[in-house]
mmCIF file of C-alpha atoms in Angstrom:
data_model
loop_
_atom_site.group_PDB
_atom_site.id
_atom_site.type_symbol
_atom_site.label_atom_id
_atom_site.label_comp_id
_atom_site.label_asym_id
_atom_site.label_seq_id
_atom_site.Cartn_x
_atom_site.Cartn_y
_atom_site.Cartn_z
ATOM 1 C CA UNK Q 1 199.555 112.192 153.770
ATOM 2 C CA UNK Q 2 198.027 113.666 150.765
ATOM 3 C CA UNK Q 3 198.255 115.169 147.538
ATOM 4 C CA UNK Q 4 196.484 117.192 145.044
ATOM 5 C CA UNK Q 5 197.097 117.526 141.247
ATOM 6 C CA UNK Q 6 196.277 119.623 138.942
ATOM 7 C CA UNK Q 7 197.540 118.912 135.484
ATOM 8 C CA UNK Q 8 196.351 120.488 131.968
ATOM 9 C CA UNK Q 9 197.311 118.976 128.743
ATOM 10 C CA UNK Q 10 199.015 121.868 125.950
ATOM 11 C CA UNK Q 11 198.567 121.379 122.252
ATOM 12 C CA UNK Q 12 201.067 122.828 120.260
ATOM 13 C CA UNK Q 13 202.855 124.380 123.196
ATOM 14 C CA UNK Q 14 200.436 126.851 123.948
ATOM 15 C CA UNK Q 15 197.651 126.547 126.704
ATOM 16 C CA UNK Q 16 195.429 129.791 126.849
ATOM 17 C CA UNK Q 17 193.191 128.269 129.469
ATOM 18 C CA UNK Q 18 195.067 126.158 132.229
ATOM 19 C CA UNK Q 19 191.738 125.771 133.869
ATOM 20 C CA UNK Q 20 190.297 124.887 130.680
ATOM 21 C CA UNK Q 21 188.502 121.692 128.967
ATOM 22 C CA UNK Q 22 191.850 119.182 129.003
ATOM 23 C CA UNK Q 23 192.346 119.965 133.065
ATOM 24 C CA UNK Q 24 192.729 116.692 135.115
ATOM 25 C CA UNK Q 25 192.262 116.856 138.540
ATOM 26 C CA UNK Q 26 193.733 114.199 140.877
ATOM 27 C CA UNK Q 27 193.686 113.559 144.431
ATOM 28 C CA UNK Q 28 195.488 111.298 146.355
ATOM 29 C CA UNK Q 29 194.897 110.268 150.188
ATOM 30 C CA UNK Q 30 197.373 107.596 151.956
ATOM 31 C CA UNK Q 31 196.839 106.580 156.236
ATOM 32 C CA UNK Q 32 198.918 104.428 157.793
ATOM 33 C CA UNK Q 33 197.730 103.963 161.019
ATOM 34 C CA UNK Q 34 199.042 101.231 163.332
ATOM 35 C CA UNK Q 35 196.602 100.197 165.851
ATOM 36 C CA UNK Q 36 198.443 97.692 167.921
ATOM 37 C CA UNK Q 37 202.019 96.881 167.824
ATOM 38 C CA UNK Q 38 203.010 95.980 164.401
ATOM 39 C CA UNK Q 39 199.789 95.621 162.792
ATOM 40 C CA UNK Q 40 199.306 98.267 160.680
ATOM 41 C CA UNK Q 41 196.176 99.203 158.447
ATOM 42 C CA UNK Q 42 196.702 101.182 155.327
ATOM 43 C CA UNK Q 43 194.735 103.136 152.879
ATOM 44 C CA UNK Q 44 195.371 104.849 149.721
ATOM 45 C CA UNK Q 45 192.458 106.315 147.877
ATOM 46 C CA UNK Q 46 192.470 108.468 144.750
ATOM 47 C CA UNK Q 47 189.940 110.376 143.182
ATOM 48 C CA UNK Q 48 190.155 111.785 139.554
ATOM 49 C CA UNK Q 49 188.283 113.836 137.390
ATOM 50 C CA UNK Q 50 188.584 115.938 134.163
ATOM 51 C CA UNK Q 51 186.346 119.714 133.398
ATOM 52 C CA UNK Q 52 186.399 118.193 129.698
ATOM 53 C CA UNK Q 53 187.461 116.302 127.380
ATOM 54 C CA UNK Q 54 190.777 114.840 127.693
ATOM 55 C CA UNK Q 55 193.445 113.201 125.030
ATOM 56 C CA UNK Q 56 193.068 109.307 125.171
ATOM 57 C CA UNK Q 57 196.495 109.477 126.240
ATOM 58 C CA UNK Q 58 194.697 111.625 129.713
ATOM 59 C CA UNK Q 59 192.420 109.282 130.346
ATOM 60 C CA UNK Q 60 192.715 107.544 134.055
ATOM 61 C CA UNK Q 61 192.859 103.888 133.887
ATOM 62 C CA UNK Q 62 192.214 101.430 136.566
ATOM 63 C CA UNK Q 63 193.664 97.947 136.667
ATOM 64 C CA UNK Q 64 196.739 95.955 137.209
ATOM 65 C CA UNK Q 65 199.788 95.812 139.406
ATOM 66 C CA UNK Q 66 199.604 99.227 141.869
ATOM 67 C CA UNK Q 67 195.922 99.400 140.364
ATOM 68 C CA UNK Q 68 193.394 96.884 141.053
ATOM 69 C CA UNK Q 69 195.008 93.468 141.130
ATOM 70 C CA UNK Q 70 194.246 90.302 138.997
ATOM 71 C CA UNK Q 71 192.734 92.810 136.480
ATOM 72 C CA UNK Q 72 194.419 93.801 133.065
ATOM 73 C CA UNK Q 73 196.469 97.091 133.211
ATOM 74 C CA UNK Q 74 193.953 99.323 132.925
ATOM 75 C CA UNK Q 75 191.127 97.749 131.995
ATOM 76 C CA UNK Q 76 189.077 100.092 132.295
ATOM 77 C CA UNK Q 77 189.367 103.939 131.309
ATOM 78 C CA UNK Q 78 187.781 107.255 131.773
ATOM 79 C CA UNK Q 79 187.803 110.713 132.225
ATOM 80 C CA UNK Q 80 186.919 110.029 135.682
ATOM 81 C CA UNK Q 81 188.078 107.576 138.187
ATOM 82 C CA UNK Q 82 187.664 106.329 142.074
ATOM 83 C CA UNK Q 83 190.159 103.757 143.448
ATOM 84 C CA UNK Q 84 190.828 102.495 146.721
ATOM 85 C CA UNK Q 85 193.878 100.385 147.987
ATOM 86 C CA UNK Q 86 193.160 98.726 151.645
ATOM 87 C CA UNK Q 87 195.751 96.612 153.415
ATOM 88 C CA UNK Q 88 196.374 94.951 156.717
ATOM 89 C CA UNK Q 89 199.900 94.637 157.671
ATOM 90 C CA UNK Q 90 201.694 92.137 159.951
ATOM 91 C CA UNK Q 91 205.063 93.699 160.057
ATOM 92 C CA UNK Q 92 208.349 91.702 161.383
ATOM 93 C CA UNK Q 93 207.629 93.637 165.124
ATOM 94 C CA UNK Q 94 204.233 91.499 165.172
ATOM 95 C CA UNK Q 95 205.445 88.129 163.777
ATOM 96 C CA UNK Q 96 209.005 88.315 165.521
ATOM 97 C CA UNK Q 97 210.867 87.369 161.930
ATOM 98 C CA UNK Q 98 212.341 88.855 159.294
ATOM 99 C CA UNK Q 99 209.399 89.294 157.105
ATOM 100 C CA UNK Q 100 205.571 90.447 156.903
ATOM 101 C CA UNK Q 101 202.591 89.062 155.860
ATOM 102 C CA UNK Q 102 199.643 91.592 154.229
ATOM 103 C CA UNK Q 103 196.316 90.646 153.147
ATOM 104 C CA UNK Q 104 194.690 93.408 151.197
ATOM 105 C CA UNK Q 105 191.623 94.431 149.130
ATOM 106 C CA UNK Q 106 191.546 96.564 145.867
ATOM 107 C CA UNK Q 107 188.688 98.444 144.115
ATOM 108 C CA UNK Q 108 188.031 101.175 141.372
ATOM 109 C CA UNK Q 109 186.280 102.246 138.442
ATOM 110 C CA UNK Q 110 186.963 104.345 135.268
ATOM 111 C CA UNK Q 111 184.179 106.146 133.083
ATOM 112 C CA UNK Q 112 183.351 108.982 130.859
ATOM 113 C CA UNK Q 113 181.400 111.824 133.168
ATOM 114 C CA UNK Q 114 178.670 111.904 129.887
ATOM 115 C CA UNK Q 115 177.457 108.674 131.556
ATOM 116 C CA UNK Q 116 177.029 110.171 135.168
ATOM 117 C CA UNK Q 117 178.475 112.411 137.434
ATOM 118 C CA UNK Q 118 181.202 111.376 140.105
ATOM 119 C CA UNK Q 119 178.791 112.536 142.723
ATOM 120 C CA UNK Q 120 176.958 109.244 141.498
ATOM 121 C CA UNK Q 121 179.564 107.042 141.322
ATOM 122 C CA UNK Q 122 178.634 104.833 144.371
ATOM 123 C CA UNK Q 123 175.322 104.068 142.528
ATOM 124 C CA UNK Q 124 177.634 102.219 139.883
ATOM 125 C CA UNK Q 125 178.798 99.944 142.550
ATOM 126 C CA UNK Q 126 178.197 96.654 140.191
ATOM 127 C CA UNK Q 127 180.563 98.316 137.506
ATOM 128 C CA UNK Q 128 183.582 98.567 139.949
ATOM 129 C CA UNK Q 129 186.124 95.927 139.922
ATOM 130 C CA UNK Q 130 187.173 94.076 143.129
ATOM 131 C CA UNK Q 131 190.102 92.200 144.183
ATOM 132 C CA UNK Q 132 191.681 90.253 147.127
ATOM 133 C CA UNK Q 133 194.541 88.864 147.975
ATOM 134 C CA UNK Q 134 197.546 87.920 149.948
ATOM 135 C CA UNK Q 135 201.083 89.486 150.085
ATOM 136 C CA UNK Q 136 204.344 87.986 151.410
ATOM 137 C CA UNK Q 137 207.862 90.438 151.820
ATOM 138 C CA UNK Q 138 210.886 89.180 152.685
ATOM 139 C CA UNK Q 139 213.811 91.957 154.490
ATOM 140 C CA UNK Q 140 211.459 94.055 155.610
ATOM 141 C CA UNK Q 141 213.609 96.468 157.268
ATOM 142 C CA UNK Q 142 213.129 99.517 154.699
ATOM 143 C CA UNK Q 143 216.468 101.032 155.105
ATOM 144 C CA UNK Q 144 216.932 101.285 151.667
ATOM 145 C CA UNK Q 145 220.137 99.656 151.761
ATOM 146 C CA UNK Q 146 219.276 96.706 150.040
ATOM 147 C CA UNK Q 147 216.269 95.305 147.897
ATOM 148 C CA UNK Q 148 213.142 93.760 149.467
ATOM 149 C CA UNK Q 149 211.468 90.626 147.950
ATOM 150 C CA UNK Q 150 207.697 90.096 147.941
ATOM 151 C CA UNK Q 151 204.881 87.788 146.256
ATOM 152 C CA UNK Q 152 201.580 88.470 145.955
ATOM 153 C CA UNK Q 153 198.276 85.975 144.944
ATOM 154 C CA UNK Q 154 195.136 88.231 144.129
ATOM 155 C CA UNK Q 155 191.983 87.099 143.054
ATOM 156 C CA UNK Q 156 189.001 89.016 141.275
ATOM 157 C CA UNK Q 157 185.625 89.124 143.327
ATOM 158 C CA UNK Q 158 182.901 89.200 141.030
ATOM 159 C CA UNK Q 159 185.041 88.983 138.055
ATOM 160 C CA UNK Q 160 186.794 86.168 136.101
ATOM 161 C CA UNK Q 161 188.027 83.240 137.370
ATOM 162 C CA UNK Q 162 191.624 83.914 137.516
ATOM 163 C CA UNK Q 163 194.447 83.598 140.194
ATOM 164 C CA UNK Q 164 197.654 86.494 139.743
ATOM 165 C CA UNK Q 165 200.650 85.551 141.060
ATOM 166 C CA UNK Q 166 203.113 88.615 141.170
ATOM 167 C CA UNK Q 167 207.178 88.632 141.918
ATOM 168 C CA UNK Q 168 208.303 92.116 143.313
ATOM 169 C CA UNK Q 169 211.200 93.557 143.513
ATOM 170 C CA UNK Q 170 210.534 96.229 146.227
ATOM 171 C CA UNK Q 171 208.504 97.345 148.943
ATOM 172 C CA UNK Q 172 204.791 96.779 148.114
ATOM 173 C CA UNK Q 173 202.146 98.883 148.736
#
């Protein structure tokens, strides 16, 4: 599944231009694919970028819950982002109970395009944050008749030296 969108910001209710300077662009790319009987590997990757300037209320942000974990809520900003959600799933079908067990890995990066293009951005490597971590849901049927518990512990790699614990009410991910 995917999406694409394209979003300019008006000033003073008027936009002349909706292709013009404060146009975000944001794309969004999600696979589930399940490559053996509940075990299930998931991706979501997002890719933004602005033609201009954009409001510092525009600006992407990476960080946080839904973000990068064990990082501040966005942390870092940008008129340009890359983020990547990866996950590994052992779903109730696989462990024969009522519950799953995820591991997963997070990574992204905000910045102004003055500072390089986002055809460069894998050069910047270094200035991405990274985290890891563990995920535990309980009632993991999805039927949406009733509210799913789950805990996560993430850890930054390469960053500080910090453990989040999360509570979620919820399915995760």
């Amino acid at each position: 599944a995917g999406m694409v969108n394209i979003s300019s910001y008006y000033e003073n209710g008027l936009n002349i231009n909706p292709l013009g300077d404060n146009t975000r662009i944001f794309g969004l790319a999600i696979i589930n694919w399940e490559f053996s009987p509940g075990l299930v590997l998931r991706n979501s990757t997002i890719v933004g970028t602005s033609l201009g300037e954009i409001p510092i209320h525009r600006l992407f942000g990476v960080g946080g819950l839904g973000s990068v974990s064990a990082y501040p809520y966005k942390v870092q900003t940008g008129n340009q982002m890359v983020q990547s959600n990866l996950a590994l799933y052992f779903t109730p079908d696989f462990l024969d109970h009522g519950f799953h067990i995820f591991t997963f890995l997070d990574i992204g990066h905000a910045w102004d395009k003055a500072d390089y293009p986002l055809s460069e951005v894998s050069d910047h490597y270094n200035m991405m944050i990274k985290s890891a971590g563990i995920g535990f849901n309980i009632n993991s049927d999805h039927d949406d008749t009733d509210q799913e518990l789950g805990f996560t512990i993430a850890k930054p790699i390469d960053g500080p030296d910090i453990v989040e614990v999360a509570v979620r009410i919820g399915f995760i991910f």
